[in-house]
CSV table of C-alpha atoms and ligand atoms in Angstrom, one decimal:
chain,number,residue,atom,x,y,z
A,1,MET,CA,77.2,75.1,163.5
A,2,ALA,CA,79.9,74.3,161.1
A,3,HIS,CA,83.6,74.9,161.5
A,4,ALA,CA,86.7,75.3,159.4
A,5,PRO,CA,90.2,74.2,160.8
A,6,THR,CA,92.1,77.1,162.0
A,7,SER,CA,95.4,75.1,162.8
A,8,ALA,CA,98.7,75.5,160.9
A,9,ARG,CA,98.8,71.7,160.4
A,10,GLY,CA,96.3,69.8,158.3
A,11,GLY,CA,95.8,66.2,157.3
A,12,VAL,CA,96.0,64.4,153.9
A,13,ILE,CA,94.6,61.0,153.2
A,14,THR,CA,97.6,58.9,151.9
A,15,GLY,CA,96.3,55.3,152.0
A,16,TRP,CA,92.9,53.4,152.1
A,17,GLY,CA,91.6,49.8,152.0
A,18,ILE,CA,88.4,47.8,153.0
A,19,ALA,CA,87.5,44.4,154.2
A,20,VAL,CA,84.3,42.4,154.0
A,21,PRO,CA,83.6,38.8,155.2
A,22,ASP,CA,83.8,36.2,152.3
A,23,LYS,CA,80.1,35.2,152.9
A,24,VAL,CA,77.5,36.9,150.5
A,25,VAL,CA,73.9,36.8,151.6
A,26,THR,CA,71.3,37.8,148.7
A,27,ASN,CA,68.0,39.0,149.1
A,28,ASP,CA,66.8,35.7,147.8
A,29,ASP,CA,68.5,34.0,150.5
A,30,LEU,CA,66.9,36.0,153.1
A,31,ALA,CA,63.5,35.2,151.4
A,32,THR,CA,63.9,31.5,152.2
A,33,ARG,CA,63.9,32.5,155.9
A,34,MET,CA,61.5,35.3,156.4
A,35,ASP,CA,58.4,36.9,154.7
A,36,THR,CA,60.2,39.3,152.3
A,37,ASN,CA,61.4,39.2,148.6
A,38,ASP,CA,63.9,40.7,146.4
A,39,ALA,CA,61.5,43.0,144.7
A,40,TRP,CA,60.6,44.7,147.9
A,41,ILE,CA,64.0,45.0,149.2
A,42,VAL,CA,65.5,46.4,146.0
A,43,GLU,CA,62.6,49.0,145.4
A,44,ARG,CA,62.4,50.2,149.0
A,45,THR,CA,66.3,50.3,150.0
A,46,GLY,CA,68.4,49.8,146.9
A,47,ILE,CA,70.1,46.7,148.6
A,48,ARG,CA,70.9,43.5,146.5
A,49,GLU,CA,73.2,41.6,148.7
A,50,ARG,CA,75.4,42.0,151.8
A,51,HIS,CA,78.6,40.4,153.3
A,52,ILE,CA,77.9,38.8,156.8
A,53,GLY,CA,80.5,37.4,159.1
A,54,GLY,CA,83.8,37.9,161.0
A,55,THR,CA,84.5,40.1,164.0
A,56,THR,CA,84.7,43.9,164.0
A,57,SER,CA,88.4,43.7,165.1
A,58,GLY,CA,89.2,41.2,162.4
A,59,LEU,CA,87.7,43.3,159.7
A,60,ALA,CA,89.2,46.6,161.0
A,61,ILE,CA,92.7,45.0,161.0
A,62,GLU,CA,92.5,43.7,157.5
A,63,ALA,CA,91.1,47.0,156.2
A,64,GLY,CA,93.8,48.8,158.3
A,65,ARG,CA,96.5,46.6,156.9
A,66,ALA,CA,95.5,47.4,153.3
A,67,ALA,CA,95.5,51.0,154.2
A,68,LEU,CA,98.9,51.2,155.6
A,69,GLU,CA,100.3,49.1,152.6
A,70,ARG,CA,98.7,51.5,150.2
A,71,ALA,CA,100.1,54.5,152.3
A,72,GLY,CA,103.6,52.9,152.4
A,73,ARG,CA,103.7,53.0,156.1
A,74,ARG,CA,104.7,50.7,158.8
A,75,PRO,CA,102.5,50.2,161.9
A,76,ASP,CA,105.1,51.7,164.1
A,77,GLU,CA,104.9,55.0,162.2
A,78,ILE,CA,101.2,55.3,163.3
A,79,ASP,CA,100.5,57.7,166.3
A,80,ALA,CA,96.9,56.6,167.1
A,81,VAL,CA,94.1,54.3,165.9
A,82,VAL,CA,90.8,55.7,165.8
A,83,LEU,CA,88.2,53.1,165.4
A,84,ALA,CA,84.6,54.0,164.7
A,85,THR,CA,82.2,51.3,165.7
A,86,THR,CA,78.8,50.7,167.2
A,87,THR,CA,79.5,47.0,167.2
A,88,PRO,CA,82.5,46.5,169.5
A,89,ASP,CA,83.8,43.0,170.0
A,90,GLN,CA,83.5,43.5,173.9
A,91,ILE,CA,82.2,46.4,175.9
A,92,VAL,CA,85.6,46.6,177.7
A,93,PRO,CA,88.3,47.0,176.2
A,94,GLY,CA,87.8,49.3,173.2
A,95,THR,CA,88.1,47.2,170.1
A,96,SER,CA,90.7,49.6,168.8
A,97,ALA,CA,93.0,47.9,171.3
A,98,SER,CA,92.7,44.7,169.4
A,99,VAL,CA,93.5,46.6,166.1
A,100,GLN,CA,96.4,48.3,167.7
A,101,ASN,CA,97.7,44.8,168.8
A,102,GLY,CA,96.9,43.0,165.6
A,103,LEU,CA,98.6,45.4,163.4
A,104,GLY,CA,101.5,46.2,165.9
A,105,ILE,CA,100.6,49.9,165.9
A,106,ALA,CA,103.2,51.9,168.2
A,107,GLY,CA,100.6,54.6,169.3
A,108,GLY,CA,97.4,55.0,171.3
A,109,ALA,CA,93.9,53.5,170.4
A,110,PHE,CA,90.4,54.4,171.2
A,111,ASP,CA,86.8,53.6,169.9
A,112,VAL,CA,84.3,56.4,168.8
A,113,ASN,CA,80.6,55.3,168.8
A,114,ALA,CA,78.4,57.8,167.0
A,115,ALA,CA,76.5,55.2,165.2
A,116,CYS,CA,76.3,55.6,161.4
A,117,SER,CA,77.9,59.0,161.9
A,118,GLY,CA,80.9,57.6,163.3
A,119,PHE,CA,83.4,57.7,160.5
A,120,VAL,CA,82.9,61.3,159.9
A,121,TYR,CA,83.2,62.2,163.7
A,122,GLY,CA,86.3,60.0,163.7
A,123,LEU,CA,87.7,62.0,160.6
A,124,THR,CA,87.4,65.2,162.8
A,125,VAL,CA,88.9,63.8,165.7
A,126,ALA,CA,91.7,62.4,163.6
A,127,HIS,CA,92.3,66.0,162.3
A,128,GLY,CA,92.4,67.1,165.9
A,129,LEU,CA,95.2,64.6,166.7
A,130,LEU,CA,97.2,65.9,163.6
A,131,ALA,CA,96.6,69.5,164.5
A,132,THR,CA,98.0,68.8,168.1
A,133,GLY,CA,101.1,67.0,167.0
A,134,ALA,CA,100.5,63.5,165.9
A,135,GLU,CA,102.0,62.6,162.5
A,136,ARG,CA,99.8,59.9,161.4
A,137,VAL,CA,96.6,58.4,162.3
A,138,LEU,CA,94.7,55.2,161.2
A,139,LEU,CA,91.0,55.9,161.0
A,140,VAL,CA,88.8,52.9,160.5
A,141,GLY,CA,85.1,52.3,160.5
A,142,ALA,CA,84.3,48.8,161.1
A,143,GLU,CA,81.0,46.8,162.0
A,144,THR,CA,79.4,43.5,162.4
A,145,LEU,CA,75.8,44.5,162.6
A,146,SER,CA,74.8,41.0,162.0
A,147,LYS,CA,75.7,40.3,165.6
A,148,ILE,CA,73.0,42.5,167.0
A,149,THR,CA,70.4,41.8,164.3
A,150,ASP,CA,67.4,39.7,165.0
A,151,TRP,CA,67.4,37.4,161.9
A,152,ASP,CA,63.8,36.8,162.2
A,153,ASP,CA,62.8,40.5,162.2
A,154,ARG,CA,62.4,41.4,158.6
A,155,SER,CA,62.2,45.1,159.4
A,156,ILE,CA,66.0,45.2,160.3
A,157,ALA,CA,67.5,41.9,158.9
A,158,VAL,CA,67.2,42.9,155.1
A,159,LEU,CA,69.0,46.1,155.8
A,160,VAL,CA,72.2,45.1,157.6
A,161,GLY,CA,75.7,44.1,156.5
A,162,ASP,CA,79.3,43.7,158.1
A,163,GLY,CA,82.4,45.2,156.7
A,164,ALA,CA,85.3,47.8,157.4
A,165,GLY,CA,86.9,50.7,155.5
A,166,ALA,CA,90.1,52.4,156.7
A,167,VAL,CA,92.4,55.4,155.9
A,168,VAL,CA,95.7,56.6,156.7
A,169,ILE,CA,95.8,60.3,157.4
A,170,GLU,CA,99.2,62.1,157.6
A,171,ALA,CA,100.0,65.6,159.0
A,172,VAL,CA,101.1,68.3,156.5
A,173,ASP,CA,101.9,71.9,157.1
A,174,GLY,CA,99.3,74.2,155.8
A,175,PRO,CA,95.5,73.5,155.5
A,176,GLY,CA,95.5,70.0,154.2
A,177,GLN,CA,92.4,68.3,152.7
A,178,LEU,CA,89.7,69.0,155.6
A,179,LEU,CA,88.0,72.3,154.5
A,180,SER,CA,85.2,72.2,157.1
A,181,TRP,CA,83.1,69.9,159.3
A,182,GLN,CA,79.8,69.9,161.1
A,183,LEU,CA,78.8,67.6,163.9
A,184,GLY,CA,75.2,67.3,165.4
A,185,ALA,CA,73.3,65.1,167.8
A,186,ASP,CA,69.8,65.1,169.3
A,187,GLY,CA,69.6,62.6,172.1
A,188,SER,CA,65.9,63.1,172.5
A,189,LEU,CA,65.5,60.8,169.3
A,190,ARG,CA,67.7,57.8,170.9
A,191,HIS,CA,64.4,55.8,170.8
A,192,LEU,CA,64.2,56.1,167.2
A,193,LEU,CA,67.1,53.6,166.6
A,194,GLU,CA,68.6,51.7,169.6
A,195,CYS,CA,70.0,48.6,170.8
A,196,ASP,CA,70.1,47.6,174.6
A,197,HIS,CA,73.1,45.3,176.0
A,198,GLY,CA,72.4,41.9,174.9
A,199,GLY,CA,69.5,42.8,172.6
A,200,TYR,CA,68.8,43.5,169.1
A,201,LEU,CA,68.7,46.7,167.0
A,202,SER,CA,65.2,48.2,166.7
A,203,MET,CA,64.4,51.1,164.3
A,204,ALA,CA,61.4,53.4,163.7
A,205,GLY,CA,62.1,53.3,160.0
A,206,LYS,CA,59.9,56.1,158.7
A,207,GLU,CA,60.8,58.5,161.3
A,208,VAL,CA,64.4,57.8,160.9
A,209,PHE,CA,64.0,58.1,157.1
A,210,ARG,CA,62.4,61.6,157.3
A,211,LYS,CA,64.8,62.9,160.0
A,212,ALA,CA,67.7,61.6,157.9
A,213,VAL,CA,66.9,63.4,154.9
A,214,ARG,CA,66.5,66.7,156.7
A,215,VAL,CA,69.8,66.4,158.7
A,216,VAL,CA,72.0,65.4,155.7
A,217,VAL,CA,70.8,68.4,153.8
A,218,GLU,CA,71.0,70.9,156.7
A,219,SER,CA,74.5,69.6,157.8
A,220,SER,CA,76.0,69.3,154.3
A,221,GLU,CA,74.8,72.7,153.4
A,222,ALA,CA,76.3,74.2,156.7
A,223,ALA,CA,79.5,72.4,156.0
A,224,LEU,CA,79.8,73.8,152.5
A,225,ALA,CA,78.5,77.2,153.5
A,226,GLU,CA,81.3,77.6,156.2
A,227,VAL,CA,83.9,77.8,153.3
A,228,GLY,CA,81.9,79.7,150.8
A,229,LEU,CA,81.0,76.6,148.7
A,230,SER,CA,77.4,75.3,147.5
A,231,ALA,CA,76.2,72.0,146.2
A,232,ALA,CA,77.2,72.9,142.7
A,233,ASP,CA,80.9,72.7,143.8
A,234,VAL,CA,80.6,69.2,145.1
A,235,ASP,CA,82.4,66.8,142.6
A,236,VAL,CA,81.8,63.7,144.7
A,237,PHE,CA,79.2,63.1,147.3
A,238,VAL,CA,79.8,60.2,149.8
A,239,PRO,CA,76.8,59.7,151.8
A,240,HIS,CA,76.1,57.1,154.5
A,241,GLN,CA,74.5,54.0,152.8
A,242,ALA,CA,71.3,53.4,154.7
A,243,ASN,CA,68.7,53.4,151.9
A,244,LEU,CA,69.1,54.3,148.2
A,245,ARG,CA,66.0,56.4,148.6
A,246,ILE,CA,67.5,58.4,151.2
A,247,ILE,CA,70.6,59.3,149.1
A,248,SER,CA,68.4,60.1,146.1
A,249,ALA,CA,66.1,62.5,148.0
A,250,ALA,CA,69.2,64.2,149.8
A,251,CYS,CA,70.8,64.7,146.3
A,252,GLU,CA,67.4,66.1,144.9
A,253,ARG,CA,67.1,68.5,147.9
A,254,LEU,CA,70.9,69.5,148.0
A,255,GLY,CA,70.9,70.0,144.1
A,256,ILE,CA,73.6,67.5,143.7
A,257,PRO,CA,73.2,65.5,140.4
A,258,GLU,CA,72.7,61.8,141.4
A,259,GLU,CA,75.7,60.5,139.5
A,260,ARG,CA,77.9,62.3,141.6
A,261,ALA,CA,76.8,60.4,144.8
A,262,VAL,CA,78.8,57.2,145.5
A,263,VAL,CA,76.4,54.2,145.9
A,264,VAL,CA,77.6,51.0,147.4
A,265,ILE,CA,74.5,50.0,149.3
A,266,ASP,CA,73.6,47.5,146.5
A,267,ARG,CA,76.6,45.4,147.4
A,268,TYR,CA,77.1,45.9,151.0
A,269,GLY,CA,73.8,46.8,152.7
A,270,ASN,CA,74.0,49.2,155.7
A,271,THR,CA,77.2,48.9,157.4
A,272,SER,CA,76.8,51.7,159.9
A,273,SER,CA,80.3,53.3,160.5
A,274,ALA,CA,81.8,51.2,157.7
A,275,SER,CA,79.5,52.6,155.0
A,276,ILE,CA,81.1,56.0,154.2
A,277,PRO,CA,84.7,54.6,154.0
A,278,LEU,CA,83.5,51.5,152.0
A,279,ALA,CA,82.0,54.1,149.6
A,280,LEU,CA,84.8,56.5,149.7
A,281,VAL,CA,87.5,53.8,149.0
A,282,ASP,CA,85.2,52.4,146.1
A,283,ALA,CA,85.2,56.1,144.5
A,284,LEU,CA,89.0,56.3,145.1
A,285,ASP,CA,89.6,52.8,143.5
A,286,ALA,CA,87.4,53.5,140.6
A,287,GLY,CA,89.3,56.7,139.9
A,288,ARG,CA,86.3,58.9,140.5
A,289,ILE,CA,88.2,61.4,142.7
A,290,SER,CA,90.9,63.5,141.2
A,291,PRO,CA,93.3,66.2,142.9
A,292,GLY,CA,91.3,69.4,143.3
A,293,ASP,CA,87.9,67.7,143.7
A,294,HIS,CA,85.7,68.7,146.4
A,295,VAL,CA,84.4,65.7,148.4
A,296,LEU,CA,81.3,66.0,150.6
A,297,LEU,CA,81.0,63.2,153.2
A,298,SER,CA,77.7,63.1,155.2
A,299,GLY,CA,76.4,60.5,157.8
A,300,PHE,CA,73.5,60.1,160.1
A,301,GLY,CA,72.3,57.4,162.6
A,302,GLY,CA,71.5,56.4,166.0
A,303,GLY,CA,71.5,59.0,168.7
A,304,MET,CA,70.4,60.6,166.5
A,305,THR,CA,73.8,61.9,165.4
A,306,TRP,CA,74.7,63.4,162.0
A,307,ALA,CA,78.0,64.7,160.6
A,308,SER,CA,79.4,66.2,157.4
A,309,ALA,CA,83.0,67.1,156.2
A,310,VAL,CA,84.1,68.7,153.0
A,311,LEU,CA,87.6,67.6,151.7
A,312,ARG,CA,89.5,69.1,148.9
A,313,TRP,CA,91.4,66.2,147.4
A,314,GLY,CA,95.2,66.3,146.8
A,315,GLY,CA,97.9,67.7,149.0
B,1,UT7,O1,71.6,53.7,159.3
B,1,UT7,C1,70.8,54.2,160.2
B,1,UT7,C2,69.7,54.8,159.8
B,1,UT7,N1,68.7,54.0,159.2
B,1,UT7,C3,67.9,54.4,158.2
B,1,UT7,O2,68.2,55.4,157.6
B,1,UT7,C4,66.8,53.5,157.6
B,1,UT7,C5,65.6,54.5,157.3
B,1,UT7,N2,64.4,53.9,157.1
B,1,UT7,C6,64.2,53.2,155.9
B,1,UT7,O3,65.3,53.0,155.1
B,1,UT7,C7,62.9,52.8,155.7
B,1,UT7,O4,61.8,53.1,156.3
B,1,UT7,C8,62.7,51.1,155.6
B,1,UT7,C9,63.6,50.4,154.4
B,1,UT7,C10,63.3,50.6,156.8
B,1,UT7,C11,61.2,50.7,155.3
B,1,UT7,O5,60.9,51.1,154.2
B,1,UT7,P1,59.4,52.0,154.2
B,1,UT7,O6,59.1,52.3,152.8
B,1,UT7,O7,59.3,53.0,155.3
B,1,UT7,O8,58.4,50.7,154.5
B,1,UT7,P2,57.4,50.4,155.6
B,1,UT7,O9,58.0,50.2,156.9
B,1,UT7,O10,56.2,51.6,155.6
B,1,UT7,O11,56.6,49.1,155.1
B,1,UT7,C12,55.8,49.2,153.9
B,1,UT7,C13,55.3,47.8,153.8
B,1,UT7,C14,54.4,47.4,155.1
B,1,UT7,O12,53.4,46.5,154.7
B,1,UT7,P3,51.8,47.2,154.7
B,1,UT7,O13,51.5,47.7,156.0
B,1,UT7,O14,52.0,48.4,153.6
B,1,UT7,O15,51.0,46.0,154.2
B,1,UT7,C15,55.4,46.3,155.7
B,1,UT7,O16,54.9,45.4,156.5
B,1,UT7,O17,56.4,46.8,153.5
B,1,UT7,C16,56.2,45.8,154.5
B,1,UT7,N3,57.5,45.3,154.9
B,1,UT7,C17,58.1,44.5,154.1
B,1,UT7,N4,57.9,43.7,153.2
B,1,UT7,C18,58.6,42.8,152.6
B,1,UT7,C19,58.3,45.7,155.7
B,1,UT7,N5,59.5,45.3,155.7
B,1,UT7,C20,59.5,44.3,154.6
B,1,UT7,C21,60.2,43.5,154.2
B,1,UT7,N6,60.0,42.6,153.2
B,1,UT7,N7,61.6,43.4,154.6
């Protein structure tokens, strides 16, 4: 089921930024410590390198600061920090509290954990805050997946990366950028992708792959249909960056030309909640998104969860 906002107040993204650790790990670097190789990783995933290191709060603060600067906003003008992460620094408190403190933000702070769908979940939550009176929200997707990765397990280690992306969303009178959204979850599939306290990520790769393509297509189509749009209306597609083959398959089934999809997985690997904002910011900085463009965001991940949102840029 998809939804279109009914509030008289919408939101507009006014600033954006990213942060990635300095350390770059190439496929060849990984091949020196496990039984893998650059050709397999590139062909099966599209990943060439990833950034590894830092803390989730540290990366989130750096990305958040860049987004605030770009928006021309001071931290004391922000009403809430929404941090999408599946790798918090601690179980308690929420890592968003460290982001609030690190940036000196005046308002509230909370974490959203919807795995790799987290940023789009957070986007809808942020719009809910704006609709109910907040003026400005800092939304961040930040992860240090390297901390929950077994670096001797090639089935996971070649996939993950660390990083963060952030946006400032400001309230406007009228509809704003968010045209529609669709959120979904199926907890009966939690065993497909999971990590216990103190443990490592494990994934049933093939099953996740198949389900991912299906839910991205269904969720995207539902969000588009909610506002009378189709794939042909999508100017820029910002999918979760888990595997280039998933992005290609989703584009093909949706009927979105692949050149309209933003791909950053080659440089960052799979950064879970950070992957959609890393891709969105990449497209914005490259001048790929113009006022009036329809931008489709779509994520999927552990839970399983999935989430799509349609934005009309500008405002
Ligand atoms: O963000 C959250 C959601 N996550 C995802 O969406 C990930 C979804 N799944 C995938 O992206 C893919 O399933 C993987 C990239 C994880 C794996 O690709 P695959 O095409 O499903 O490969 P596979 O697991 O079927 O493995 C094929 C072969 C196997 O060897 P045999 O049995 O054919 O001899 C594996 O043992 O590749 C072997 N293999 C590797 N070889 C070199 C598996 N991992 C590696 C590796 N390097 N890292």
